PDB file of N, CA, C and O in Angstrom, chain B, residues numbered from 101:
ATOM      1  N   UNK B 101       0.694  -1.134   0.360  1.00  0.00           N
ATOM      2  CA  UNK B 101       0.042   0.122   0.199  1.00  0.00           C
ATOM      3  C   UNK B 101       0.507   1.546  -0.417  1.00  0.00           C
ATOM      4  O   UNK B 101       0.841   2.325   0.476  1.00  0.00           O
ATOM      5  N   UNK B 102       0.569   1.865  -1.204  1.00  0.00           N
ATOM      6  CA  UNK B 102       1.735   3.429  -0.328  1.00  0.00           C
ATOM      7  C   UNK B 102       0.763   4.087   0.644  1.00  0.00           C
ATOM      8  O   UNK B 102      -0.292   3.973   1.267  1.00  0.00           O
ATOM      9  N   UNK B 103       1.602   4.692   0.418  1.00  0.00           N
ATOM     10  CA  UNK B 103       2.002   5.279   2.271  1.00  0.00           C
ATOM     11  C   UNK B 103       2.549   7.145   1.265  1.00  0.00           C
ATOM     12  O   UNK B 103       3.200   7.039   0.226  1.00  0.00           O
ATOM     13  N   UNK B 104       2.209   8.408   1.726  1.00  0.00           N
ATOM     14  CA  UNK B 104       2.332   9.954   2.200  1.00  0.00           C
ATOM     15  C   UNK B 104       2.616  10.464   3.568  1.00  0.00           C
ATOM     16  O   UNK B 104       2.263  10.276   4.733  1.00  0.00           O
ATOM     17  N   UNK B 105       3.584  11.347   2.723  1.00  0.00           N
ATOM     18  CA  UNK B 105       4.039  12.020   4.516  1.00  0.00           C
ATOM     19  C   UNK B 105       2.609  12.816   5.241  1.00  0.00           C
ATOM     20  O   UNK B 105       2.028  13.796   4.775  1.00  0.00           O
ATOM     21  N   UNK B 106       2.235  11.999   6.614  1.00  0.00           N
ATOM     22  CA  UNK B 106       1.381  13.204   7.409  1.00  0.00           C
ATOM     23  C   UNK B 106       1.216  14.649   7.811  1.00  0.00           C
ATOM     24  O   UNK B 106       1.060  15.088   8.950  1.00  0.00           O
ATOM     25  N   UNK B 107       1.308  15.639   6.106  1.00  0.00           N
ATOM     26  CA  UNK B 107       1.278  16.889   7.349  1.00  0.00           C
ATOM     27  C   UNK B 107       3.325  17.064   6.747  1.00  0.00           C
ATOM     28  O   UNK B 107       4.016  16.919   5.738  1.00  0.00           O
ATOM     29  N   UNK B 108       3.463  17.487   8.328  1.00  0.00           N
ATOM     30  CA  UNK B 108       4.793  17.607   8.832  1.00  0.00           C
ATOM     31  C   UNK B 108       5.226  16.553   9.989  1.00  0.00           C
ATOM     32  O   UNK B 108       6.272  16.351  10.606  1.00  0.00           O
ATOM     33  N   UNK B 109       4.101  16.054   9.993  1.00  0.00           N
ATOM     34  CA  UNK B 109       4.616  14.572  11.095  1.00  0.00           C
ATOM     35  C   UNK B 109       5.937  14.001  10.860  1.00  0.00           C
ATOM     36  O   UNK B 109       6.749  14.446  10.049  1.00  0.00           O
ATOM     37  N   UNK B 110       6.143  12.761  11.786  1.00  0.00           N
ATOM     38  CA  UNK B 110       6.986  11.718  11.325  1.00  0.00           C
ATOM     39  C   UNK B 110       6.067  10.403  11.243  1.00  0.00           C
ATOM     40  O   UNK B 110       6.270   9.195  11.370  1.00  0.00           O
ATOM     41  N   UNK B 111       4.950  11.223  10.970  1.00  0.00           N
ATOM     42  CA  UNK B 111       3.693   9.301  10.457  1.00  0.00           C
ATOM     43  C   UNK B 111       3.616   9.460   8.981  1.00  0.00           C
ATOM     44  O   UNK B 111       3.898  10.485   8.360  1.00  0.00           O
ATOM     45  N   UNK B 112       3.200   8.322   8.487  1.00  0.00           N
ATOM     46  CA  UNK B 112       2.673   8.223   7.377  1.00  0.00           C
ATOM     47  C   UNK B 112       1.464   7.478   6.589  1.00  0.00           C
ATOM     48  O   UNK B 112       1.343   6.268   6.781  1.00  0.00           O
ATOM     49  N   UNK B 113       0.915   7.879   6.055  1.00  0.00           N
ATOM     50  CA  UNK B 113      -0.527   7.842   6.071  1.00  0.00           C
ATOM     51  C   UNK B 113      -1.011   6.891   4.967  1.00  0.00           C
ATOM     52  O   UNK B 113      -0.510   7.027   3.850  1.00  0.00           O
ATOM     53  N   UNK B 114      -1.544   6.344   5.084  1.00  0.00           N
ATOM     54  CA  UNK B 114      -2.604   4.980   2.966  1.00  0.00           C
ATOM     55  C   UNK B 114      -2.633   6.649   2.150  1.00  0.00           C
ATOM     56  O   UNK B 114      -2.607   7.770   2.658  1.00  0.00           O
ATOM     57  N   UNK B 115      -2.679   6.332   1.101  1.00  0.00           N
ATOM     58  CA  UNK B 115      -3.273   7.057   0.212  1.00  0.00           C
ATOM     59  C   UNK B 115      -5.155   6.641   0.493  1.00  0.00           C
ATOM     60  O   UNK B 115      -6.188   7.309   0.522  1.00  0.00           O
ATOM     61  N   UNK B 116      -4.761   4.994   0.675  1.00  0.00           N
ATOM     62  CA  UNK B 116      -6.463   4.688   0.890  1.00  0.00           C
ATOM     63  C   UNK B 116      -7.452   4.933   1.946  1.00  0.00           C
ATOM     64  O   UNK B 116      -6.927   5.815   2.626  1.00  0.00           O
ATOM     65  N   UNK B 117      -8.244   4.734   2.306  1.00  0.00           N
ATOM     66  CA  UNK B 117      -8.699   4.956   3.697  1.00  0.00           C
ATOM     67  C   UNK B 117      -9.864   4.031   3.757  1.00  0.00           C
ATOM     68  O   UNK B 117     -10.480   3.790   2.719  1.00  0.00           O
ATOM     69  N   UNK B 118     -10.157   3.585   4.698  1.00  0.00           N
ATOM     70  CA  UNK B 118     -11.198   2.897   4.938  1.00  0.00           C
ATOM     71  C   UNK B 118     -12.895   4.455   6.467  1.00  0.00           C
ATOM     72  O   UNK B 118     -12.910   5.143   7.488  1.00  0.00           O
ATOM     73  N   UNK B 119     -13.719   3.999   5.399  1.00  0.00           N
ATOM     74  CA  UNK B 119     -15.131   5.236   5.933  1.00  0.00           C
ATOM     75  C   UNK B 119     -15.900   4.473   6.333  1.00  0.00           C
ATOM     76  O   UNK B 119     -16.816   4.054   5.625  1.00  0.00           O
ATOM     77  N   UNK B 120     -15.625   3.929   8.163  1.00  0.00           N
ATOM     78  CA  UNK B 120     -16.533   3.568   8.670  1.00  0.00           C
ATOM     79  C   UNK B 120     -18.240   4.270   8.812  1.00  0.00           C
ATOM     80  O   UNK B 120     -18.092   4.668   9.967  1.00  0.00           O
ATOM     81  N   UNK B 121     -19.004   4.488   8.629  1.00  0.00           N
ATOM     82  CA  UNK B 121     -20.005   4.978   7.317  1.00  0.00           C
ATOM     83  C   UNK B 121     -20.656   3.861   7.516  1.00  0.00           C
ATOM     84  O   UNK B 121     -21.269   3.933   8.581  1.00  0.00           O
ATOM     85  N   UNK B 122     -20.868   2.431   6.748  1.00  0.00           N
ATOM     86  CA  UNK B 122     -21.325   1.970   7.087  1.00  0.00           C
ATOM     87  C   UNK B 122     -21.650   0.708   7.553  1.00  0.00           C
ATOM     88  O   UNK B 122     -22.570  -0.101   7.428  1.00  0.00           O
ATOM     89  N   UNK B 123     -20.413   0.825   8.228  1.00  0.00           N
ATOM     90  CA  UNK B 123     -20.583  -0.226   9.050  1.00  0.00           C
ATOM     91  C   UNK B 123     -21.211   0.075  10.409  1.00  0.00           C
ATOM     92  O   UNK B 123     -21.350  -0.738  11.323  1.00  0.00           O
ATOM     93  N   UNK B 124     -21.557   1.308  10.410  1.00  0.00           N
ATOM     94  CA  UNK B 124     -22.806   1.346  11.707  1.00  0.00           C
ATOM     95  C   UNK B 124     -23.990   1.374  11.442  1.00  0.00           C
ATOM     96  O   UNK B 124     -24.897   1.034  12.202  1.00  0.00           O
ATOM     97  N   UNK B 125     -24.160   2.031   9.670  1.00  0.00           N
ATOM     98  CA  UNK B 125     -25.837   1.719   9.434  1.00  0.00           C
ATOM     99  C   UNK B 125     -25.301   0.390   8.856  1.00  0.00           C
ATOM    100  O   UNK B 125     -25.635   0.512   7.678  1.00  0.00           O
ATOM    101  N   UNK B 126     -24.972  -0.239   8.908  1.00  0.00           N
ATOM    102  CA  UNK B 126     -25.350  -1.331   8.136  1.00  0.00           C
ATOM    103  C   UNK B 126     -26.663  -2.816   8.881  1.00  0.00           C
ATOM    104  O   UNK B 126     -27.542  -3.560   8.447  1.00  0.00           O
ATOM    105  N   UNK B 127     -25.686  -2.359  10.748  1.00  0.00           N
ATOM    106  CA  UNK B 127     -26.061  -3.586  11.324  1.00  0.00           C
ATOM    107  C   UNK B 127     -24.838  -4.396  11.384  1.00  0.00           C
ATOM    108  O   UNK B 127     -25.014  -5.518  11.858  1.00  0.00           O
ATOM    109  N   UNK B 128     -23.330  -4.031  10.925  1.00  0.00           N
ATOM    110  CA  UNK B 128     -22.559  -4.543  10.799  1.00  0.00           C
ATOM    111  C   UNK B 128     -22.126  -5.690  12.698  1.00  0.00           C
ATOM    112  O   UNK B 128     -22.331  -5.391  13.874  1.00  0.00           O
ATOM    113  N   UNK B 129     -21.607  -6.734  12.154  1.00  0.00           N
ATOM    114  CA  UNK B 129     -21.458  -7.098  14.096  1.00  0.00           C
ATOM    115  C   UNK B 129     -19.867  -6.912  13.920  1.00  0.00           C
ATOM    116  O   UNK B 129     -19.307  -6.605  12.868  1.00  0.00           O
ATOM    117  N   UNK B 130     -19.164  -7.196  15.344  1.00  0.00           N
ATOM    118  CA  UNK B 130     -18.380  -6.274  16.104  1.00  0.00           C
ATOM    119  C   UNK B 130     -16.933  -7.612  14.888  1.00  0.00           C
ATOM    120  O   UNK B 130     -15.867  -7.177  14.452  1.00  0.00           O
ATOM    121  N   UNK B 131     -17.278  -8.644  14.741  1.00  0.00           N
ATOM    122  CA  UNK B 131     -16.144  -9.679  14.558  1.00  0.00           C
ATOM    123  C   UNK B 131     -16.772  -9.610  13.078  1.00  0.00           C
ATOM    124  O   UNK B 131     -16.641 -10.830  12.977  1.00  0.00           O
ATOM    125  N   UNK B 132     -17.352  -9.245  11.812  1.00  0.00           N
ATOM    126  CA  UNK B 132     -17.293  -8.684  10.108  1.00  0.00           C
ATOM    127  C   UNK B 132     -16.103  -7.664  11.010  1.00  0.00           C
ATOM    128  O   UNK B 132     -14.895  -7.528  10.820  1.00  0.00           O
ATOM    129  N   UNK B 133     -16.549  -7.362  11.510  1.00  0.00           N
ATOM    130  CA  UNK B 133     -15.652  -5.463  11.966  1.00  0.00           C
ATOM    131  C   UNK B 133     -14.414  -5.784  11.590  1.00  0.00           C
ATOM    132  O   UNK B 133     -13.793  -5.593  10.544  1.00  0.00           O
ATOM    133  N   UNK B 134     -14.023  -6.546  13.080  1.00  0.00           N
ATOM    134  CA  UNK B 134     -12.670  -6.876  13.273  1.00  0.00           C
ATOM    135  C   UNK B 134     -11.748  -7.510  12.145  1.00  0.00           C
ATOM    136  O   UNK B 134     -10.549  -7.248  12.043  1.00  0.00           O
ATOM    137  N   UNK B 135     -12.562  -8.520  11.166  1.00  0.00           N
ATOM    138  CA  UNK B 135     -12.532  -9.510  10.173  1.00  0.00           C
ATOM    139  C   UNK B 135     -12.287  -8.412   8.525  1.00  0.00           C
ATOM    140  O   UNK B 135     -12.278  -8.900   7.396  1.00  0.00           O
ATOM    141  N   UNK B 136     -12.168  -7.385   8.741  1.00  0.00           N
ATOM    142  CA  UNK B 136     -12.233  -7.096   7.721  1.00  0.00           C
ATOM    143  C   UNK B 136     -11.393  -5.118   8.124  1.00  0.00           C
ATOM    144  O   UNK B 136     -11.567  -4.322   7.201  1.00  0.00           O
ATOM    145  N   UNK B 137     -10.887  -4.760   8.947  1.00  0.00           N
ATOM    146  CA  UNK B 137     -10.474  -4.419   9.030  1.00  0.00           C
ATOM    147  C   UNK B 137      -8.581  -4.447   9.119  1.00  0.00           C
ATOM    148  O   UNK B 137      -7.662  -3.851   8.558  1.00  0.00           O
ATOM    149  N   UNK B 138      -8.767  -5.806  10.457  1.00  0.00           N
ATOM    150  CA  UNK B 138      -7.836  -7.212  10.270  1.00  0.00           C
ATOM    151  C   UNK B 138      -7.517  -6.851   8.749  1.00  0.00           C
ATOM    152  O   UNK B 138      -6.504  -6.181   8.547  1.00  0.00           O
ATOM    153  N   UNK B 139      -7.992  -7.087   8.090  1.00  0.00           N
ATOM    154  CA  UNK B 139      -7.964  -7.151   6.169  1.00  0.00           C
ATOM    155  C   UNK B 139      -6.952  -5.983   5.883  1.00  0.00           C
ATOM    156  O   UNK B 139      -5.822  -5.795   5.432  1.00  0.00           O
ATOM    157  N   UNK B 140      -7.886  -5.396   6.343  1.00  0.00           N
ATOM    158  CA  UNK B 140      -7.516  -3.631   5.663  1.00  0.00           C
ATOM    159  C   UNK B 140      -5.585  -4.368   6.162  1.00  0.00           C
ATOM    160  O   UNK B 140      -4.709  -5.121   5.738  1.00  0.00           O
ATOM    161  N   UNK B 141      -5.806  -3.741   6.946  1.00  0.00           N
ATOM    162  CA  UNK B 141      -4.963  -3.094   8.185  1.00  0.00           C
ATOM    163  C   UNK B 141      -3.495  -4.079   7.426  1.00  0.00           C
ATOM    164  O   UNK B 141      -2.389  -3.548   7.327  1.00  0.00           O
ATOM    165  N   UNK B 142      -3.712  -5.281   7.037  1.00  0.00           N
ATOM    166  CA  UNK B 142      -2.641  -6.295   6.873  1.00  0.00           C
ATOM    167  C   UNK B 142      -2.683  -6.489   5.300  1.00  0.00           C
ATOM    168  O   UNK B 142      -2.363  -7.474   4.634  1.00  0.00           O
ATOM    169  N   UNK B 143      -3.466  -4.524   4.675  1.00  0.00           N
ATOM    170  CA  UNK B 143      -2.765  -4.899   3.141  1.00  0.00           C
ATOM    171  C   UNK B 143      -2.212  -3.475   3.723  1.00  0.00           C
ATOM    172  O   UNK B 143      -1.838  -2.636   2.904  1.00  0.00           O
ATOM    173  N   UNK B 144      -2.165  -3.248   4.815  1.00  0.00           N
ATOM    174  CA  UNK B 144      -1.596  -2.101   5.017  1.00  0.00           C
ATOM    175  C   UNK B 144      -2.566  -0.185   4.857  1.00  0.00           C
ATOM    176  O   UNK B 144      -1.945   0.871   4.979  1.00  0.00           O
ATOM    177  N   UNK B 145      -3.342  -0.230   4.715  1.00  0.00           N
ATOM    178  CA  UNK B 145      -3.958   0.281   4.946  1.00  0.00           C
ATOM    179  C   UNK B 145      -4.515   1.229   6.248  1.00  0.00           C
ATOM    180  O   UNK B 145      -5.480   0.745   6.839  1.00  0.00           O
ATOM    181  N   UNK B 146      -4.088   2.315   6.668  1.00  0.00           N
ATOM    182  CA  UNK B 146      -3.934   2.642   8.473  1.00  0.00           C
ATOM    183  C   UNK B 146      -5.181   3.889   8.887  1.00  0.00           C
ATOM    184  O   UNK B 146      -5.881   4.144   9.867  1.00  0.00           O
ATOM    185  N   UNK B 147      -4.975   4.433   7.555  1.00  0.00           N
ATOM    186  CA  UNK B 147      -6.249   5.183   8.380  1.00  0.00           C
ATOM    187  C   UNK B 147      -8.172   5.228   8.381  1.00  0.00           C
ATOM    188  O   UNK B 147      -8.995   5.241   7.465  1.00  0.00           O
ATOM    189  N   UNK B 148      -8.249   5.237   9.338  1.00  0.00           N
ATOM    190  CA  UNK B 148      -9.384   4.279   9.026  1.00  0.00           C
ATOM    191  C   UNK B 148     -10.780   6.370   9.602  1.00  0.00           C
ATOM    192  O   UNK B 148     -10.554   7.424  10.197  1.00  0.00           O
ATOM    193  N   UNK B 149     -11.565   5.958   9.143  1.00  0.00           N
ATOM    194  CA  UNK B 149     -12.357   7.842   9.462  1.00  0.00           C
ATOM    195  C   UNK B 149     -13.585   7.377  10.413  1.00  0.00           C
ATOM    196  O   UNK B 149     -13.284   6.255  10.820  1.00  0.00           O
ATOM    197  N   UNK B 150     -14.757   7.740  10.901  1.00  0.00           N
ATOM    198  CA  UNK B 150     -15.204   7.602  11.903  1.00  0.00           C
ATOM    199  C   UNK B 150     -16.021   8.812  12.684  1.00  0.00           C
ATOM    200  O   UNK B 150     -15.407   9.879  12.708  1.00  0.00           O
ATOM    201  N   UNK B 151     -17.080   8.801  13.209  1.00  0.00           N
ATOM    202  CA  UNK B 151     -17.668   9.892  13.661  1.00  0.00           C
ATOM    203  C   UNK B 151     -19.397   9.935  14.215  1.00  0.00           C
ATOM    204  O   UNK B 151     -20.396   9.253  13.983  1.00  0.00           O
ATOM    205  N   UNK B 152     -19.239  10.540  14.640  1.00  0.00           N
ATOM    206  CA  UNK B 152     -20.914  10.370  15.779  1.00  0.00           C
ATOM    207  C   UNK B 152     -21.945  10.005  14.764  1.00  0.00           C
ATOM    208  O   UNK B 152     -22.921   9.497  15.315  1.00  0.00           O
ATOM    209  N   UNK B 153     -22.039  10.076  13.695  1.00  0.00           N
ATOM    210  CA  UNK B 153     -23.092  10.941  13.244  1.00  0.00           C
ATOM    211  C   UNK B 153     -23.256   8.602  12.275  1.00  0.00           C
ATOM    212  O   UNK B 153     -24.114   7.990  11.641  1.00  0.00           O
ATOM    213  N   UNK B 154     -22.433   8.420  12.590  1.00  0.00           N
ATOM    214  CA  UNK B 154     -22.694   6.928  11.507  1.00  0.00           C
ATOM    215  C   UNK B 154     -23.050   5.830  12.497  1.00  0.00           C
ATOM    216  O   UNK B 154     -22.984   4.727  11.953  1.00  0.00           O
ATOM    217  N   UNK B 155     -23.358   5.786  13.603  1.00  0.00           N
ATOM    218  CA  UNK B 155     -25.186   4.856  13.985  1.00  0.00           C
ATOM    219  C   UNK B 155     -23.468   4.835  14.741  1.00  0.00           C
ATOM    220  O   UNK B 155     -22.664   5.751  14.566  1.00  0.00           O
ATOM    221  N   UNK B 156     -23.169   3.511  15.627  1.00  0.00           N
ATOM    222  CA  UNK B 156     -22.507   2.885  16.399  1.00  0.00           C
ATOM    223  C   UNK B 156     -21.115   2.403  15.245  1.00  0.00           C
ATOM    224  O   UNK B 156     -20.712   1.354  15.749  1.00  0.00           O
ATOM    225  N   UNK B 157     -20.416   2.631  14.233  1.00  0.00           N
ATOM    226  CA  UNK B 157     -19.219   2.886  13.839  1.00  0.00           C
ATOM    227  C   UNK B 157     -18.363   2.867  15.098  1.00  0.00           C
ATOM    228  O   UNK B 157     -17.933   1.990  15.848  1.00  0.00           O
ATOM    229  N   UNK B 158     -18.308   3.915  15.037  1.00  0.00           N
ATOM    230  CA  UNK B 158     -17.042   4.691  16.240  1.00  0.00           C
ATOM    231  C   UNK B 158     -16.701   3.862  17.683  1.00  0.00           C
ATOM    232  O   UNK B 158     -15.693   4.340  18.201  1.00  0.00           O
ATOM    233  N   UNK B 159     -17.182   2.936  18.328  1.00  0.00           N
ATOM    234  CA  UNK B 159     -17.845   1.888  18.991  1.00  0.00           C
ATOM    235  C   UNK B 159     -17.427   0.943  18.853  1.00  0.00           C
ATOM    236  O   UNK B 159     -16.524   0.469  19.542  1.00  0.00           O
ATOM    237  N   UNK B 160     -17.950   0.437  17.964  1.00  0.00           N
ATOM    238  CA  UNK B 160     -18.006  -1.194  16.829  1.00  0.00           C
ATOM    239  C   UNK B 160     -15.571  -1.531  16.364  1.00  0.00           C
ATOM    240  O   UNK B 160     -14.742  -2.429  16.513  1.00  0.00           O
ATOM    241  N   UNK B 161     -15.649   0.553  15.565  1.00  0.00           N
ATOM    242  CA  UNK B 161     -13.805   0.389  15.753  1.00  0.00           C
ATOM    243  C   UNK B 161     -12.937   0.508  17.007  1.00  0.00           C
ATOM    244  O   UNK B 161     -11.831  -0.032  17.045  1.00  0.00           O
ATOM    245  N   UNK B 162     -13.503   1.317  18.191  1.00  0.00           N
ATOM    246  CA  UNK B 162     -13.622   0.879  19.200  1.00  0.00           C
ATOM    247  C   UNK B 162     -12.717  -0.451  19.881  1.00  0.00           C
ATOM    248  O   UNK B 162     -11.498  -0.603  19.962  1.00  0.00           O
ATOM    249  N   UNK B 163     -14.219  -1.617  20.470  1.00  0.00           N
ATOM    250  CA  UNK B 163     -13.881  -2.034  20.169  1.00  0.00           C
ATOM    251  C   UNK B 163     -13.020  -3.515  19.585  1.00  0.00           C
ATOM    252  O   UNK B 163     -12.767  -4.439  20.358  1.00  0.00           O
ATOM    253  N   UNK B 164     -12.679  -3.538  18.265  1.00  0.00           N
ATOM    254  CA  UNK B 164     -12.918  -4.255  17.668  1.00  0.00           C
ATOM    255  C   UNK B 164     -10.672  -3.876  17.224  1.00  0.00           C
ATOM    256  O   UNK B 164      -9.747  -4.631  16.926  1.00  0.00           O
ATOM    257  N   UNK B 165     -10.782  -2.355  17.437  1.00  0.00           N
ATOM    258  CA  UNK B 165      -8.982  -2.121  16.668  1.00  0.00           C
ATOM    259  C   UNK B 165      -8.390  -1.351  17.742  1.00  0.00           C
ATOM    260  O   UNK B 165      -7.854  -0.264  17.530  1.00  0.00           O
ATOM    261  N   UNK B 166      -8.491  -2.019  19.189  1.00  0.00           N
ATOM    262  CA  UNK B 166      -7.641  -0.893  20.337  1.00  0.00           C
ATOM    263  C   UNK B 166      -6.837  -1.060  20.441  1.00  0.00           C
ATOM    264  O   UNK B 166      -5.926  -0.381  20.915  1.00  0.00           O
ATOM    265  N   UNK B 167      -6.883  -2.685  19.764  1.00  0.00           N
ATOM    266  CA  UNK B 167      -4.511  -3.984  20.468  1.00  0.00           C
ATOM    267  C   UNK B 167      -4.646  -3.075  19.210  1.00  0.00           C
ATOM    268  O   UNK B 167      -5.040  -4.009  18.512  1.00  0.00           O
ATOM    269  N   UNK B 168      -4.644  -1.904  18.248  1.00  0.00           N
ATOM    270  CA  UNK B 168      -3.411  -1.826  16.884  1.00  0.00           C
ATOM    271  C   UNK B 168      -3.397  -0.606  16.984  1.00  0.00           C
ATOM    272  O   UNK B 168      -3.360   0.024  15.928  1.00  0.00           O
ATOM    273  N   UNK B 169      -3.421   0.107  18.203  1.00  0.00           N
ATOM    274  CA  UNK B 169      -3.304   1.507  18.568  1.00  0.00           C
ATOM    275  C   UNK B 169      -2.458   2.345  17.632  1.00  0.00           C
ATOM    276  O   UNK B 169      -2.878   3.347  17.054  1.00  0.00           O
ATOM    277  N   UNK B 170      -0.671   1.632  17.479  1.00  0.00           N
ATOM    278  CA  UNK B 170       0.203   1.470  16.344  1.00  0.00           C
ATOM    279  C   UNK B 170       0.635   1.858  15.397  1.00  0.00           C
ATOM    280  O   UNK B 170       1.559   2.567  14.996  1.00  0.00           O
ATOM    281  N   UNK B 171      -1.190   0.577  14.610  1.00  0.00           N
ATOM    282  CA  UNK B 171      -0.647   0.650  13.426  1.00  0.00           C
ATOM    283  C   UNK B 171      -1.241   1.486  12.758  1.00  0.00           C
ATOM    284  O   UNK B 171      -1.136   1.441  11.533  1.00  0.00           O
ATOM    285  N   UNK B 172      -2.198   2.691  13.521  1.00  0.00           N
ATOM    286  CA  UNK B 172      -3.856   3.329  12.909  1.00  0.00           C
ATOM    287  C   UNK B 172      -3.795   4.411  12.821  1.00  0.00           C
ATOM    288  O   UNK B 172      -3.225   4.907  13.793  1.00  0.00           O
ATOM    289  N   UNK B 173      -4.239   5.378  11.813  1.00  0.00           N
ATOM    290  CA  UNK B 173      -4.371   6.724  12.657  1.00  0.00           C
ATOM    291  C   UNK B 173      -5.670   6.759  12.822  1.00  0.00           C
ATOM    292  O   UNK B 173      -5.714   5.588  12.446  1.00  0.00           O
ATOM    293  N   UNK B 174      -6.967   7.046  13.069  1.00  0.00           N
ATOM    294  CA  UNK B 174      -8.139   7.271  13.399  1.00  0.00           C
ATOM    295  C   UNK B 174      -8.582   8.529  12.995  1.00  0.00           C
ATOM    296  O   UNK B 174      -7.753   9.283  13.504  1.00  0.00           O
ATOM    297  N   UNK B 175      -9.239   9.084  12.500  1.00  0.00           N
ATOM    298  CA  UNK B 175     -10.126  10.591  11.275  1.00  0.00           C
ATOM    299  C   UNK B 175     -11.366  10.493  12.564  1.00  0.00           C
ATOM    300  O   UNK B 175     -11.918   9.411  12.368  1.00  0.00           O
ATOM    301  N   UNK B 176     -11.957  11.111  13.671  1.00  0.00           N
ATOM    302  CA  UNK B 176     -12.683  11.361  14.355  1.00  0.00           C
ATOM    303  C   UNK B 176     -13.908  13.119  13.516  1.00  0.00           C
ATOM    304  O   UNK B 176     -13.525  14.266  13.747  1.00  0.00           O
ATOM    305  N   UNK B 177     -15.107  12.869  12.732  1.00  0.00           N
ATOM    306  CA  UNK B 177     -15.136  13.720  12.424  1.00  0.00           C
ATOM    307  C   UNK B 177     -16.745  14.326  13.817  1.00  0.00           C
ATOM    308  O   UNK B 177     -17.760  13.906  14.373  1.00  0.00           O
ATOM    309  N   UNK B 178     -15.901  15.477  13.678  1.00  0.00           N
ATOM    310  CA  UNK B 178     -17.510  15.972  15.006  1.00  0.00           C
ATOM    311  C   UNK B 178     -18.017  17.632  14.633  1.00  0.00           C
ATOM    312  O   UNK B 178     -17.940  18.861  14.646  1.00  0.00           O
ATOM    313  N   UNK B 179     -18.266  17.063  14.490  1.00  0.00           N
ATOM    314  CA  UNK B 179     -19.619  17.886  13.099  1.00  0.00           C
ATOM    315  C   UNK B 179     -21.421  17.058  13.547  1.00  0.00           C
ATOM    316  O   UNK B 179     -21.909  15.963  13.827  1.00  0.00           O
ATOM    317  N   UNK B 180     -21.851  18.639  13.331  1.00  0.00           N
ATOM    318  CA  UNK B 180     -23.089  17.717  12.914  1.00  0.00           C
ATOM    319  C   UNK B 180     -23.562  16.720  11.844  1.00  0.00           C
ATOM    320  O   UNK B 180     -22.913  16.888  10.811  1.00  0.00           O
ATOM    321  N   UNK B 181     -24.507  15.704  11.740  1.00  0.00           N
ATOM    322  CA  UNK B 181     -24.117  16.019  10.486  1.00  0.00           C
ATOM    323  C   UNK B 181     -25.804  16.093  10.014  1.00  0.00           C
ATOM    324  O   UNK B 181     -26.633  15.535  10.733  1.00  0.00           O
ATOM    325  N   UNK B 182     -26.176  16.724   8.928  1.00  0.00           N
ATOM    326  CA  UNK B 182     -27.259  17.829   8.970  1.00  0.00           C
ATOM    327  C   UNK B 182     -28.398  16.020   8.980  1.00  0.00           C
ATOM    328  O   UNK B 182     -29.291  15.861   9.811  1.00  0.00           O
ATOM    329  N   UNK B 183     -28.041  14.909   7.881  1.00  0.00           N
ATOM    330  CA  UNK B 183     -29.256  14.998   7.803  1.00  0.00           C
ATOM    331  C   UNK B 183     -29.564  13.726   8.306  1.00  0.00           C
ATOM    332  O   UNK B 183     -29.790  12.776   7.557  1.00  0.00           O
ATOM    333  N   UNK B 184     -29.597  13.619  10.024  1.00  0.00           N
ATOM    334  CA  UNK B 184     -29.891  12.901  11.022  1.00  0.00           C
ATOM    335  C   UNK B 184     -30.734  13.885  12.161  1.00  0.00           C
ATOM    336  O   UNK B 184     -31.372  13.625  13.181  1.00  0.00           O
ATOM    337  N   UNK B 185     -30.361  15.252  11.375  1.00  0.00           N
ATOM    338  CA  UNK B 185     -30.637  17.111  12.541  1.00  0.00           C
ATOM    339  C   UNK B 185     -32.297  16.913  12.071  1.00  0.00           C
ATOM    340  O   UNK B 185     -33.143  17.730  12.436  1.00  0.00           O
TER     341      UNK B 185
END
């Protein structure tokens, strides 16, 4: 997986990321999320996007990936999602 420098930090971010909205809205199980994100990390992806308004996405990602903190960059959006207001 191609990675690029993350701003002026010493971190590198994968050019592809995992969008967490679908797992929050689809009723995905923790087992499914663990398998999906584990495979993504093994393939070199290290950028995961989630937000409070993505259903239980943040909870599932937190439960299944807490042991992978060194391998991933988590983007957490803190804004109002207009489609649920």
